[in-house]
CSV table of C-alpha atoms in Angstrom, one decimal:
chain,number,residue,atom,x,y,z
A,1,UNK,CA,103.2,57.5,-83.2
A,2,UNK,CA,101.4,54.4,-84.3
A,3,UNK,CA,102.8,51.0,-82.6
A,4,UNK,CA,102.0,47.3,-83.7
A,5,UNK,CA,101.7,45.7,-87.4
A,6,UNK,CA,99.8,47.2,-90.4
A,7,UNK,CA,97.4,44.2,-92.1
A,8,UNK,CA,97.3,44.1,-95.3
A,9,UNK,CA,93.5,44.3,-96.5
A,10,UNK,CA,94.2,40.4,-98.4
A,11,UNK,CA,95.9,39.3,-95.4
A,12,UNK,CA,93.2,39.9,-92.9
A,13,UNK,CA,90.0,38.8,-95.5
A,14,UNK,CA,91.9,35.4,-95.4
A,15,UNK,CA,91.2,35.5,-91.3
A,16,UNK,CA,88.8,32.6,-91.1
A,17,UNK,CA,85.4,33.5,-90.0
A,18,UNK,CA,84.2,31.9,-86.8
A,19,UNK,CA,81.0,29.8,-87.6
A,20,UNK,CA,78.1,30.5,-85.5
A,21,UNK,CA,77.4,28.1,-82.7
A,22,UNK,CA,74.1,26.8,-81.2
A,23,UNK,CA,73.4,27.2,-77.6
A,24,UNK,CA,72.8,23.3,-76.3
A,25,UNK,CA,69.8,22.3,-74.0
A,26,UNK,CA,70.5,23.3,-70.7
A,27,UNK,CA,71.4,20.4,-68.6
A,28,UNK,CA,69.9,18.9,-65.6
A,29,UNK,CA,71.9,20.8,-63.0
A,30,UNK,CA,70.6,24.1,-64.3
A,31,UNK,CA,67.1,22.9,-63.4
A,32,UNK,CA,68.4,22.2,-59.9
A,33,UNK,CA,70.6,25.4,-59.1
A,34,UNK,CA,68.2,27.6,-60.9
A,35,UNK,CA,64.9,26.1,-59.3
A,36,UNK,CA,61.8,28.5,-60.3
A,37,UNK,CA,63.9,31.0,-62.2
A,38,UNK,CA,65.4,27.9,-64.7
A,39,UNK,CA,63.0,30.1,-67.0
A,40,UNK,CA,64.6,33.1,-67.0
A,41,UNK,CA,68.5,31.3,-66.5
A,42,UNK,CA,67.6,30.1,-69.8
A,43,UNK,CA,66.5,33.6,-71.4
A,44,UNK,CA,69.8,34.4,-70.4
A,45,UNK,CA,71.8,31.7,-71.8
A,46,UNK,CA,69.7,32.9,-75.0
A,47,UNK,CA,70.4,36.4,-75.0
A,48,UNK,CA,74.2,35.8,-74.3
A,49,UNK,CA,74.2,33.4,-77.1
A,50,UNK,CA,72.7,36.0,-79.3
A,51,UNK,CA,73.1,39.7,-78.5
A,52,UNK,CA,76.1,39.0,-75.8
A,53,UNK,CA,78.1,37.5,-78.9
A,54,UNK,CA,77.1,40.1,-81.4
A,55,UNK,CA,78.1,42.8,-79.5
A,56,UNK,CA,81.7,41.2,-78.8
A,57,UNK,CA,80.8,40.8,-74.8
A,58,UNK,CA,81.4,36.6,-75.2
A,59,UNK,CA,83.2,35.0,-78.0
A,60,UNK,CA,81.0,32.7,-80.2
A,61,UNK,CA,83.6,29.8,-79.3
A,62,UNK,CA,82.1,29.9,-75.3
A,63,UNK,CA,78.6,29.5,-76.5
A,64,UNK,CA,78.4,25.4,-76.6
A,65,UNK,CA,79.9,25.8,-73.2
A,66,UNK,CA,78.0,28.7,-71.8
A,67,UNK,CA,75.8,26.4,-68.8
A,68,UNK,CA,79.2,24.5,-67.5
A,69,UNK,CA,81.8,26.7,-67.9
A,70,UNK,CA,79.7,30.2,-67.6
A,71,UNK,CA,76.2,30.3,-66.1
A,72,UNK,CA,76.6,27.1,-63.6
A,73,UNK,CA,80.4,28.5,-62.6
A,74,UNK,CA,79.1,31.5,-61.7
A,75,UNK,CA,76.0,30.7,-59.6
A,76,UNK,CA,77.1,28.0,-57.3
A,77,UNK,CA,79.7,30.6,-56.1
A,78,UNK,CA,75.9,31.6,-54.0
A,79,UNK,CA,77.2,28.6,-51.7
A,80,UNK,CA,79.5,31.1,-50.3
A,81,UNK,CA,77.8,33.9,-49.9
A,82,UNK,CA,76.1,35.2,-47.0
A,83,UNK,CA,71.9,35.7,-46.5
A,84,UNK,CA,70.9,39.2,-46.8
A,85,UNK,CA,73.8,41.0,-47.8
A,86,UNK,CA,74.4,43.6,-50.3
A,87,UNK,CA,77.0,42.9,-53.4
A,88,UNK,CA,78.8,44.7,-55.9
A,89,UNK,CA,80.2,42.7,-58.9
A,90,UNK,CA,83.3,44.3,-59.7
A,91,UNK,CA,84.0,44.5,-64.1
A,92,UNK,CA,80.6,42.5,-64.8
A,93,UNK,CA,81.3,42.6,-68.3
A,94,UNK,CA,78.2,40.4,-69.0
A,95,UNK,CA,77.0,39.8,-66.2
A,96,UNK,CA,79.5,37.3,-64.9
A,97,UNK,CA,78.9,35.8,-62.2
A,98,UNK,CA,76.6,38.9,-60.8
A,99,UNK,CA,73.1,37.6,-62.9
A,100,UNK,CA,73.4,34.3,-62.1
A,101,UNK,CA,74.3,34.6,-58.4
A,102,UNK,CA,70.9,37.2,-59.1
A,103,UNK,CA,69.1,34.4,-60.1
A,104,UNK,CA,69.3,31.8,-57.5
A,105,UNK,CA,69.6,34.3,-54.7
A,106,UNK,CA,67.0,36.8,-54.8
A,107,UNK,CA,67.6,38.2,-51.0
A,108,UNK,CA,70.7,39.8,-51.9
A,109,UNK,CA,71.0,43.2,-53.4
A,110,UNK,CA,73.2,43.1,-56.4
A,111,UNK,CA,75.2,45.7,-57.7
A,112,UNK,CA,76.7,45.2,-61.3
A,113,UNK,CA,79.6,47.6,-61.9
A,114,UNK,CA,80.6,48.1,-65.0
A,115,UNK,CA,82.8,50.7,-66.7
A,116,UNK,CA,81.9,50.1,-70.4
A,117,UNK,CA,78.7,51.8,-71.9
A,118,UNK,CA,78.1,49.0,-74.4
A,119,UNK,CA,78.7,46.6,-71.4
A,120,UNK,CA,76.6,48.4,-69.2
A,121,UNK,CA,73.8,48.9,-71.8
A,122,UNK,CA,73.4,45.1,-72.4
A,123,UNK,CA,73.2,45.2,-68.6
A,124,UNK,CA,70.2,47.0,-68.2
A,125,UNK,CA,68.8,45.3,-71.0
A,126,UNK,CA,69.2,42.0,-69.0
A,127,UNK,CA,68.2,43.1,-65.9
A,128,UNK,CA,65.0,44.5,-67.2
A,129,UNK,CA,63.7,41.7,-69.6
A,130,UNK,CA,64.4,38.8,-66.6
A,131,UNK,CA,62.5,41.5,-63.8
A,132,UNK,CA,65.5,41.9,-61.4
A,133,UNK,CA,64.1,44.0,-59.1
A,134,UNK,CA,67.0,43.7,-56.5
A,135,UNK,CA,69.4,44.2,-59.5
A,136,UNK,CA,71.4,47.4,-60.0
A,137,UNK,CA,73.5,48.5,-62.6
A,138,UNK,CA,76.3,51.2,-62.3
A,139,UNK,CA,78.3,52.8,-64.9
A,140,UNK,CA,82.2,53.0,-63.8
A,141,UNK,CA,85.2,52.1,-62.6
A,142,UNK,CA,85.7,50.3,-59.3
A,143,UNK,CA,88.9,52.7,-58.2
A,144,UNK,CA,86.1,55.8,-58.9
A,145,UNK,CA,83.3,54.4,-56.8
A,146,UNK,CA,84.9,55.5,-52.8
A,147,UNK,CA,81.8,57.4,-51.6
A,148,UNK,CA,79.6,57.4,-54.3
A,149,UNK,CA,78.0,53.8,-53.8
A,150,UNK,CA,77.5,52.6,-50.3
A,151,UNK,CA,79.7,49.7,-49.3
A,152,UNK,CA,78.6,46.6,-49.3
A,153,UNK,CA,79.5,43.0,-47.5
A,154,UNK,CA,80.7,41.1,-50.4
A,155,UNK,CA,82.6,42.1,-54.1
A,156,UNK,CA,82.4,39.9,-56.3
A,157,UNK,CA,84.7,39.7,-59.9
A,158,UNK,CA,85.6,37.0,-62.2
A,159,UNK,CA,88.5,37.4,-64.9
A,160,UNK,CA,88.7,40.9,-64.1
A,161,UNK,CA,92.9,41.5,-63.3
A,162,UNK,CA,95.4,39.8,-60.9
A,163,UNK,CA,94.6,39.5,-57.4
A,164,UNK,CA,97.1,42.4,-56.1
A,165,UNK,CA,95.4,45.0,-58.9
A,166,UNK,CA,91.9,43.5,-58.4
A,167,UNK,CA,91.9,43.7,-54.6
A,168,UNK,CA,93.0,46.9,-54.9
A,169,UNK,CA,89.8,47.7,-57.0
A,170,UNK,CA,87.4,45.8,-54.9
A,171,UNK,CA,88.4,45.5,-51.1
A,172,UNK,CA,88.3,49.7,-50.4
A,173,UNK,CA,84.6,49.0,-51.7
A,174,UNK,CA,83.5,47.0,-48.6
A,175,UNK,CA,81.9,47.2,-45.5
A,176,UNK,CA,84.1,46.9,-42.0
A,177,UNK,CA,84.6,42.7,-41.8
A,178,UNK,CA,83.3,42.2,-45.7
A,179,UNK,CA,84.7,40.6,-48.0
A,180,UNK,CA,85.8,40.1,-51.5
A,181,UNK,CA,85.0,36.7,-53.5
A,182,UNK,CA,87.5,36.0,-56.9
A,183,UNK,CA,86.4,33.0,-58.9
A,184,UNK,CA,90.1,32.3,-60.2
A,185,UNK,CA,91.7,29.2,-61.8
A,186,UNK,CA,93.8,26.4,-60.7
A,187,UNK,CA,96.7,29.3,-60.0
A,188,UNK,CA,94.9,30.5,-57.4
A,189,UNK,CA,97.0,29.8,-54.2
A,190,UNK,CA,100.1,31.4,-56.0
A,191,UNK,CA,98.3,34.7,-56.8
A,192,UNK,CA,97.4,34.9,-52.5
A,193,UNK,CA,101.5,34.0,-52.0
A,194,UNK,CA,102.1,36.4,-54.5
A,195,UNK,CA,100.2,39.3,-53.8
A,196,UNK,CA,100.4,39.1,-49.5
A,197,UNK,CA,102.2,42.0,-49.4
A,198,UNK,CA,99.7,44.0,-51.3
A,199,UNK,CA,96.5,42.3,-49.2
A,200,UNK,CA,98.4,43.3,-46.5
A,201,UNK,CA,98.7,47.2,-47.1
A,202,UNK,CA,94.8,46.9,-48.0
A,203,UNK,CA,93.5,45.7,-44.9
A,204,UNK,CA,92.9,42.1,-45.6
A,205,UNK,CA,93.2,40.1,-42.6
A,206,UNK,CA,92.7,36.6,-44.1
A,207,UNK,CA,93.0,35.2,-48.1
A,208,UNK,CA,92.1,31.3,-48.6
A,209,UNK,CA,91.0,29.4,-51.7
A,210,UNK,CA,87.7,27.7,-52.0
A,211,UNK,CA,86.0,24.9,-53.8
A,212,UNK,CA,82.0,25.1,-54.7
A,213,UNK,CA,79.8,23.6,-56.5
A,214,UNK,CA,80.6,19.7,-56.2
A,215,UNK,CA,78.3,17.4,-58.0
A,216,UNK,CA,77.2,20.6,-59.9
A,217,UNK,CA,80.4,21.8,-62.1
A,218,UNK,CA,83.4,20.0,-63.5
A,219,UNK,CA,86.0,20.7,-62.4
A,220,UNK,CA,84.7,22.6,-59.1
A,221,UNK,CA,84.8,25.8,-58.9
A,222,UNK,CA,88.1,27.7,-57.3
A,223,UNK,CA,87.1,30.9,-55.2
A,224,UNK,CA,89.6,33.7,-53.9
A,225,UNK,CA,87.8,34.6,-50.8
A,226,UNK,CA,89.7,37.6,-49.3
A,227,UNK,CA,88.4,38.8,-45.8
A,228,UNK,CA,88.8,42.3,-44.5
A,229,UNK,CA,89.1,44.1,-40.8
A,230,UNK,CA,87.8,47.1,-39.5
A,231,UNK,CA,89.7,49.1,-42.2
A,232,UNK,CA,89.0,48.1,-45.5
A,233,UNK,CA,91.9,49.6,-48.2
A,234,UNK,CA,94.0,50.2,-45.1
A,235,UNK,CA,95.7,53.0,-44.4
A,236,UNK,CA,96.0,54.3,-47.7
A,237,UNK,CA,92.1,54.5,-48.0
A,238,UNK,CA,91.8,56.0,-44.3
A,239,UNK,CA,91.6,59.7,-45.3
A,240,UNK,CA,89.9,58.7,-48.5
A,241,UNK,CA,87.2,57.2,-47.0
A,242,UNK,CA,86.8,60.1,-44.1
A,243,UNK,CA,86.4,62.7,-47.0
A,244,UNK,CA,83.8,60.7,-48.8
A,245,UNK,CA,81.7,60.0,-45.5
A,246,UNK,CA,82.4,64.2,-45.2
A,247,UNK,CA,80.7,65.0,-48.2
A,248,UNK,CA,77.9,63.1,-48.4
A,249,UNK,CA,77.0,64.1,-45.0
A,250,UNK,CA,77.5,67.5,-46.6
A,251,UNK,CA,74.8,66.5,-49.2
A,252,UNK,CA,72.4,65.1,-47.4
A,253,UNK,CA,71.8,68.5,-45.5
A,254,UNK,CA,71.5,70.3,-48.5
């Protein structure tokens, strides 16, 4: 059974066409956040403008905003993040917030997860032309991943699901005392009331909002940061997570 409404084949050809927009001139503040890889910040900018729109992964209405609202949101949420550390950036999409955080923080190692193969494909693409060494992208969905990518200390997502789903998806992907970083709007304190129950069965020992990037963006950007304890997913992931550390023990010796 079919559901929803058949269009006529008039109807939808009088569907106004969106008109291409021009990427502006990157403003000061990208120079600043961006520092030596500005250069390749821009090439970005570019090829979202371009092949990102194209291929339906932003809509041609986001590109006059793609430095404030996009690139700039996305990398000052580096304020946050820990020296060192290894990342996974839960439904990248494209590439939002992981290449930008990629950009101005080239001591982390990023992982860009990604279930889509058109998604992922634009990826690569990205990673290779701006030389991200420390850049990985992976093809799948977050609730797969339990033992077949090492945890890290920090996920990452943006405009991905609801807190409850999305921590769901994320937190059993951490390390022991990790944590998970939303970038979520000005609802952001009433999806943590709403979904304390849920953090609760997953581990999460701590859930606050945060502000970045003052003097940078505006408005600032809002941040979800959801902290875990010793066991992240909880109980429910326990036996999960024994299994997986099981069999690639079992791997390794072969």
């Amino acid at each position: 059974m079919r559901y929803g409404r058949t269009v006529p084949v008039t109807e939808a050809a009088e569907l106004p066409e969106v008109p291409e927009q021009a990427l502006p001139e990157a403003p000061e503040q990208a120079r600043t956040v961006f520092g030596e890889y500005f250069p390749e910040a821009v090439r970005y900018a570019e090829l979202l403008a371009d092949a990102g729109v194209k291929r339906g992964l932003i809509g041609p209405r986001e590109v006059p905003r793609l430095w404030e609202r996009h690139l700039l949101n996305c990398a000052v949420l580096s304020e946050v993040v820990p020296e060192g550390v290894t990342v996974c950036d839960v439904g990248s999409g494209a590439g939002l917030p992981g290449i930008p955080l990629a950009l101005v923080r080239p001591d982390l190692k990023i992982t860009l997860l990604e279930p889509l193969l058109r998604r992922t494909n634009f990826l690569q693409e990205v990673v290779e032309l701006l030389g991200l060494d420390h850049v990985t992208v992976v093809r799948g969905r977050a609730e797969e991943m339990l033992g077949k990518i090492t945890p890290v200390h920090v996920v990452t997502a943006r405009a991905v699901a609801p807190l409850d789903r999305l921590a769901g998806w994320g937190v059993p992907l951490l390390r022991p005392y990790g944590e998970m970083l939303a970038l979520k709007g000005d609802t952001a304190q009433e999806e943590i009331d709403g979904a304390r129950a849920a953090l609760s069965r997953l581990g999460v020992v701590e859930a606050s909002v945060l502000q970045v990037g003052e003097g940078i963006v505006d408005p600032m950007t809002t941040v979800v940061r959801v902290e875990v304890g010793e066991s992240p997913g909880g109980v429910r992931f326990a036996a999960k997570r024994a299994k997986a550390a099981r069999t690639s023990k079992t791997r390794r010796r072969r």
